[in-house]
Amino acid sequence: GNSVTQMEGPVTLSEEAFLTINCTYTATGYPSLFWYVQYPGEGLQLLLKATKADDKGSNKGFEATYRKETTSFHLEKGSVQVSDSAVYFCALGTQGGSEKLVFGKGMKLTVNP
Amino acid sequence: DVKVTQSSRYLVKRTGEKVFLECVQDMDHENMFWYRQDPGLGLRLIYFSYDVKMKEKGDIPEGYSVSREKKERFSLILESASTNQTSMYLCATGTSGFDQQYFGPGTRLTVT
């Protein structure tokens, strides 16, 4: 079946540090890959996505590249800010009737000034 | 702007009560989903619906039911609430073809 494995944390960084959150997946077919972010007290919102191999998604300084050969979609940001403190979820979706998302367990990031 | 609303942000219920959680969307999306979010477990799908009056079980449907009488509204029902259903409940909507899912703000339910 489809599954997503991601770093779980929690992780604490200082402002301007480099961030990597690892995400690997197992899927049949050709999945779309997503990173969602949940800020404190809010629902999830889409951060970025990639729909095919070698696509790079980017938003708000975050980037992730869809690597089919390593089945990975790692999230990176060169310089984190206090406002990036949130929970980050990697997710996978496949078409073919279900259109459901499979989520990783989420990683809580705290950025200190 | 996309809008998914949930009936309550916080809810406290007693064991054995019947609980209704409502989700309303204004985007004319076909698909609607109910998840629960628990620390260390991430998001788990309870039920989803592709169309009015259609529903399918997700990964953890036990103890829950759903209702979708109108396209814009998807209700989650806890027939007899139990303490192990204390959780954050998230509603989401989406279209066919996997653009993305849009989430509501969540309802934090406490069952005492």
Tab-separated table of C-alpha atoms in Angstrom:
chain	number	residue	atom	x	y	z
A	1	GLY	CA	0.000	0.000	0.000
A	2	ASN	CA	0.917	3.668	-0.115
A	3	SER	CA	2.843	5.144	2.769
A	4	VAL	CA	4.892	8.158	3.784
A	5	THR	CA	7.765	8.214	6.241
A	6	GLN	CA	9.042	11.527	7.499
A	7	MET	CA	11.232	12.892	10.254
A	8	GLU	CA	9.083	13.301	13.352
A	9	GLY	CA	11.034	15.607	15.615
A	10	PRO	CA	10.359	17.777	17.482
A	11	VAL	CA	13.135	19.949	16.156
A	12	THR	CA	14.323	23.257	17.567
A	13	LEU	CA	16.470	25.593	15.485
A	14	SER	CA	17.835	29.070	15.837
A	15	GLU	CA	16.707	31.783	13.473
A	16	GLU	CA	18.594	31.770	10.141
A	17	ALA	CA	19.558	28.104	10.486
A	18	PHE	CA	19.245	25.700	7.562
A	19	LEU	CA	16.293	23.321	7.635
A	20	THR	CA	15.887	19.880	6.089
A	21	ILE	CA	12.930	17.634	6.786
A	22	ASN	CA	13.290	14.208	5.214
A	23	CYS	CA	10.356	12.496	3.551
A	24	THR	CA	10.341	9.183	1.702
A	25	TYR	CA	7.408	7.383	0.213
A	26	THR	CA	6.142	4.057	-1.049
A	27	ALA	CA	3.508	4.111	-3.741
A	28	THR	CA	2.072	2.267	-6.673
A	29	GLY	CA	1.591	4.247	-9.824
A	30	TYR	CA	2.675	7.861	-10.182
A	31	PRO	CA	1.923	9.817	-7.041
A	32	SER	CA	1.676	13.529	-6.479
A	33	LEU	CA	3.631	14.764	-3.473
A	34	PHE	CA	2.749	17.532	-1.072
A	35	TRP	CA	4.070	19.409	1.924
A	36	TYR	CA	1.428	20.830	4.235
A	37	VAL	CA	2.062	23.184	7.152
A	38	GLN	CA	-0.030	23.668	10.284
A	39	TYR	CA	0.576	26.867	12.221
A	40	PRO	CA	-0.417	26.902	15.902
A	41	GLY	CA	-4.188	26.808	16.373
A	42	GLU	CA	-4.937	26.452	12.670
A	43	GLY	CA	-5.820	23.788	10.124
A	44	LEU	CA	-3.413	22.505	7.523
A	45	GLN	CA	-2.533	24.550	4.488
A	46	LEU	CA	-0.657	23.551	1.379
A	47	LEU	CA	2.955	24.710	1.401
A	48	LEU	CA	4.102	23.255	-1.915
A	49	LYS	CA	3.554	20.337	-4.245
A	50	ALA	CA	5.055	18.388	-7.140
A	51	THR	CA	3.122	16.199	-9.517
A	52	LYS	CA	5.826	14.354	-11.448
A	53	ALA	CA	9.400	13.187	-11.158
A	54	ASP	CA	12.086	15.921	-11.075
A	55	ASP	CA	9.503	18.648	-10.432
A	56	LYS	CA	10.525	21.179	-7.826
A	57	GLY	CA	7.881	22.772	-5.650
A	58	SER	CA	8.656	26.064	-3.928
A	59	ASN	CA	6.887	28.584	-1.724
A	60	LYS	CA	7.830	31.049	1.035
A	61	GLY	CA	11.514	30.142	0.680
A	62	PHE	CA	10.846	26.405	1.066
A	63	GLU	CA	11.741	23.946	-1.683
A	64	ALA	CA	11.307	20.238	-2.320
A	65	THR	CA	12.243	18.148	-5.354
A	66	TYR	CA	10.376	15.011	-6.394
A	67	ARG	CA	13.077	12.309	-6.655
A	68	LYS	CA	11.686	9.137	-8.148
A	69	GLU	CA	14.998	7.265	-8.011
A	70	THR	CA	15.236	7.698	-4.239
A	71	THR	CA	11.439	7.927	-3.637
A	72	SER	CA	12.000	11.116	-1.676
A	73	PHE	CA	10.582	14.609	-1.332
A	74	HIS	CA	12.741	16.341	1.250
A	75	LEU	CA	11.770	19.841	2.383
A	76	GLU	CA	14.491	22.489	2.671
A	77	LYS	CA	14.810	26.114	3.613
A	78	GLY	CA	18.064	28.012	3.679
A	79	SER	CA	17.269	30.390	6.529
A	80	VAL	CA	14.361	29.760	8.874
A	81	GLN	CA	12.450	32.457	10.710
A	82	VAL	CA	10.532	32.443	13.984
A	83	SER	CA	7.339	32.599	11.915
A	84	ASP	CA	8.180	29.177	10.401
A	85	SER	CA	7.448	27.519	13.725
A	86	ALA	CA	4.743	24.991	12.855
A	87	VAL	CA	4.042	21.330	12.230
A	88	TYR	CA	5.053	20.086	8.762
A	89	PHE	CA	3.386	17.142	7.051
A	90	CYS	CA	4.545	15.285	3.983
A	91	ALA	CA	1.721	13.708	1.981
A	92	LEU	CA	1.192	11.535	-1.051
A	93	GLY	CA	-1.749	11.283	-3.385
A	94	THR	CA	-2.527	8.919	-6.226
A	95	GLN	CA	-5.256	9.135	-8.814
A	96	GLY	CA	-7.254	6.184	-9.924
A	97	GLY	CA	-10.524	6.487	-8.126
A	98	SER	CA	-9.607	7.198	-4.545
A	99	GLU	CA	-8.034	10.648	-4.600
A	100	LYS	CA	-7.180	10.336	-0.953
A	101	LEU	CA	-4.061	11.685	0.663
A	102	VAL	CA	-1.726	9.631	2.813
A	103	PHE	CA	0.068	11.740	5.407
A	104	GLY	CA	3.275	11.319	7.315
A	105	LYS	CA	3.115	11.714	11.083
A	106	GLY	CA	4.188	15.344	11.022
A	107	MET	CA	7.204	17.148	12.429
A	108	LYS	CA	6.987	19.995	14.892
A	109	LEU	CA	9.506	22.754	14.245
A	110	THR	CA	10.270	25.497	16.734
A	111	VAL	CA	12.477	28.382	15.670
A	112	ASN	CA	13.991	30.513	18.407
A	113	PRO	CA	15.135	34.096	17.915
B	1	ASP	CA	-11.020	32.901	-1.415
B	2	VAL	CA	-11.408	29.282	-0.429
B	3	LYS	CA	-13.419	28.722	2.720
B	4	VAL	CA	-13.934	25.593	4.800
B	5	THR	CA	-15.662	26.169	8.112
B	6	GLN	CA	-16.230	23.843	11.025
B	7	SER	CA	-19.067	24.313	13.453
B	8	SER	CA	-16.970	24.593	16.618
B	9	ARG	CA	-13.318	25.226	17.460
B	10	TYR	CA	-13.614	23.605	20.892
B	11	LEU	CA	-16.164	21.130	22.172
B	12	VAL	CA	-16.506	19.291	25.469
B	13	LYS	CA	-18.885	16.332	25.663
B	14	ARG	CA	-19.632	13.582	28.138
B	15	THR	CA	-19.125	9.869	27.571
B	16	GLY	CA	-22.129	8.336	25.835
B	17	GLU	CA	-23.389	11.557	24.266
B	18	LYS	CA	-24.172	11.774	20.562
B	19	VAL	CA	-21.891	14.335	18.971
B	20	PHE	CA	-22.269	16.141	15.653
B	21	LEU	CA	-19.366	17.876	13.953
B	22	GLU	CA	-20.271	19.898	10.910
B	23	CYS	CA	-18.190	21.075	7.996
B	24	VAL	CA	-19.305	23.520	5.343
B	25	GLN	CA	-17.448	24.516	2.164
B	26	ASP	CA	-18.181	27.255	-0.333
B	27	MET	CA	-16.043	25.960	-3.206
B	28	ASP	CA	-18.418	23.532	-4.893
B	29	HIS	CA	-15.930	20.684	-4.376
B	30	GLU	CA	-17.044	17.137	-4.994
B	31	ASN	CA	-14.849	15.517	-2.377
B	32	MET	CA	-14.995	16.002	1.375
B	33	PHE	CA	-12.987	14.285	4.092
B	34	TRP	CA	-12.904	13.882	7.849
B	35	TYR	CA	-9.594	13.256	9.608
B	36	ARG	CA	-8.537	12.998	13.187
B	37	GLN	CA	-5.161	14.281	14.306
B	38	ASP	CA	-3.361	12.841	17.303
B	39	PRO	CA	0.189	13.474	18.548
B	40	GLY	CA	2.608	10.923	17.164
B	41	LEU	CA	0.009	9.484	14.797
B	42	GLY	CA	-0.401	12.321	12.318
B	43	LEU	CA	-3.622	12.564	10.341
B	44	ARG	CA	-5.806	9.530	9.920
B	45	LEU	CA	-8.741	9.393	7.552
B	46	ILE	CA	-12.084	8.547	9.145
B	47	TYR	CA	-14.542	8.862	6.247
B	48	PHE	CA	-14.767	10.566	2.908
B	49	SER	CA	-17.433	11.417	0.384
B	50	TYR	CA	-17.281	11.857	-3.386
B	51	ASP	CA	-20.766	13.184	-3.846
B	52	VAL	CA	-24.028	13.866	-2.126
B	53	LYS	CA	-25.284	10.811	-0.240
B	54	MET	CA	-22.100	8.906	-1.075
B	55	LYS	CA	-19.624	7.906	1.597
B	56	GLU	CA	-16.723	5.557	1.991
B	57	LYS	CA	-14.848	4.350	5.017
B	58	GLY	CA	-11.360	5.568	5.615
B	59	ASP	CA	-8.730	3.955	7.784
B	60	ILE	CA	-10.409	4.338	11.180
B	61	PRO	CA	-14.220	4.456	10.758
B	62	GLU	CA	-15.111	2.508	13.895
B	63	GLY	CA	-17.281	4.525	16.249
B	64	TYR	CA	-18.099	7.160	13.631
B	65	SER	CA	-20.669	7.751	10.919
B	66	VAL	CA	-21.145	10.539	8.399
B	67	SER	CA	-23.871	12.313	6.502
B	68	ARG	CA	-23.787	14.290	3.292
B	69	GLU	CA	-27.236	15.484	2.304
B	70	LYS	CA	-26.029	18.591	0.482
B	71	LYS	CA	-22.893	19.086	-1.562
B	72	GLU	CA	-21.541	21.821	0.661
B	73	ARG	CA	-22.045	20.109	4.006
B	74	PHE	CA	-20.407	17.014	5.478
B	75	SER	CA	-21.219	15.939	9.012
B	76	LEU	CA	-19.287	13.599	11.285
B	77	ILE	CA	-21.326	11.810	13.931
B	78	LEU	CA	-20.084	10.119	17.062
B	79	GLU	CA	-23.011	7.887	17.981
B	80	SER	CA	-21.865	7.367	21.570
B	81	ALA	CA	-18.794	9.406	22.444
B	82	SER	CA	-15.974	7.712	24.294
B	83	THR	CA	-12.861	9.125	25.933
B	84	ASN	CA	-10.641	7.597	23.245
B	85	GLN	CA	-12.345	9.867	20.734
B	86	THR	CA	-10.823	12.915	22.379
B	87	SER	CA	-8.867	14.412	19.506
B	88	MET	CA	-8.531	17.190	16.952
B	89	TYR	CA	-10.929	16.679	14.043
B	90	LEU	CA	-10.127	18.198	10.684
B	91	CYS	CA	-12.418	18.537	7.700
B	92	ALA	CA	-11.018	18.905	4.183
B	93	THR	CA	-12.373	19.342	0.676
B	94	GLY	CA	-10.963	18.756	-2.769
B	95	THR	CA	-11.681	18.387	-6.435
B	96	SER	CA	-11.085	15.473	-8.749
B	97	GLY	CA	-7.584	15.222	-10.127
B	98	PHE	CA	-5.527	15.969	-7.037
B	99	ASP	CA	-4.911	19.657	-7.122
B	100	GLN	CA	-4.835	19.793	-3.345
B	101	GLN	CA	-7.060	19.420	-0.304
B	102	TYR	CA	-8.293	22.482	1.594
B	103	PHE	CA	-8.619	22.200	5.341
B	104	GLY	CA	-10.868	23.761	7.907
B	105	PRO	CA	-9.481	25.149	11.191
B	106	GLY	CA	-10.272	22.004	13.145
B	107	THR	CA	-12.450	21.112	16.127
B	108	ARG	CA	-10.745	20.081	19.330
B	109	LEU	CA	-13.109	17.611	20.963
B	110	THR	CA	-12.714	16.540	24.567
B	111	VAL	CA	-14.821	13.656	25.860
B	112	THR	CA	-14.947	13.387	29.645
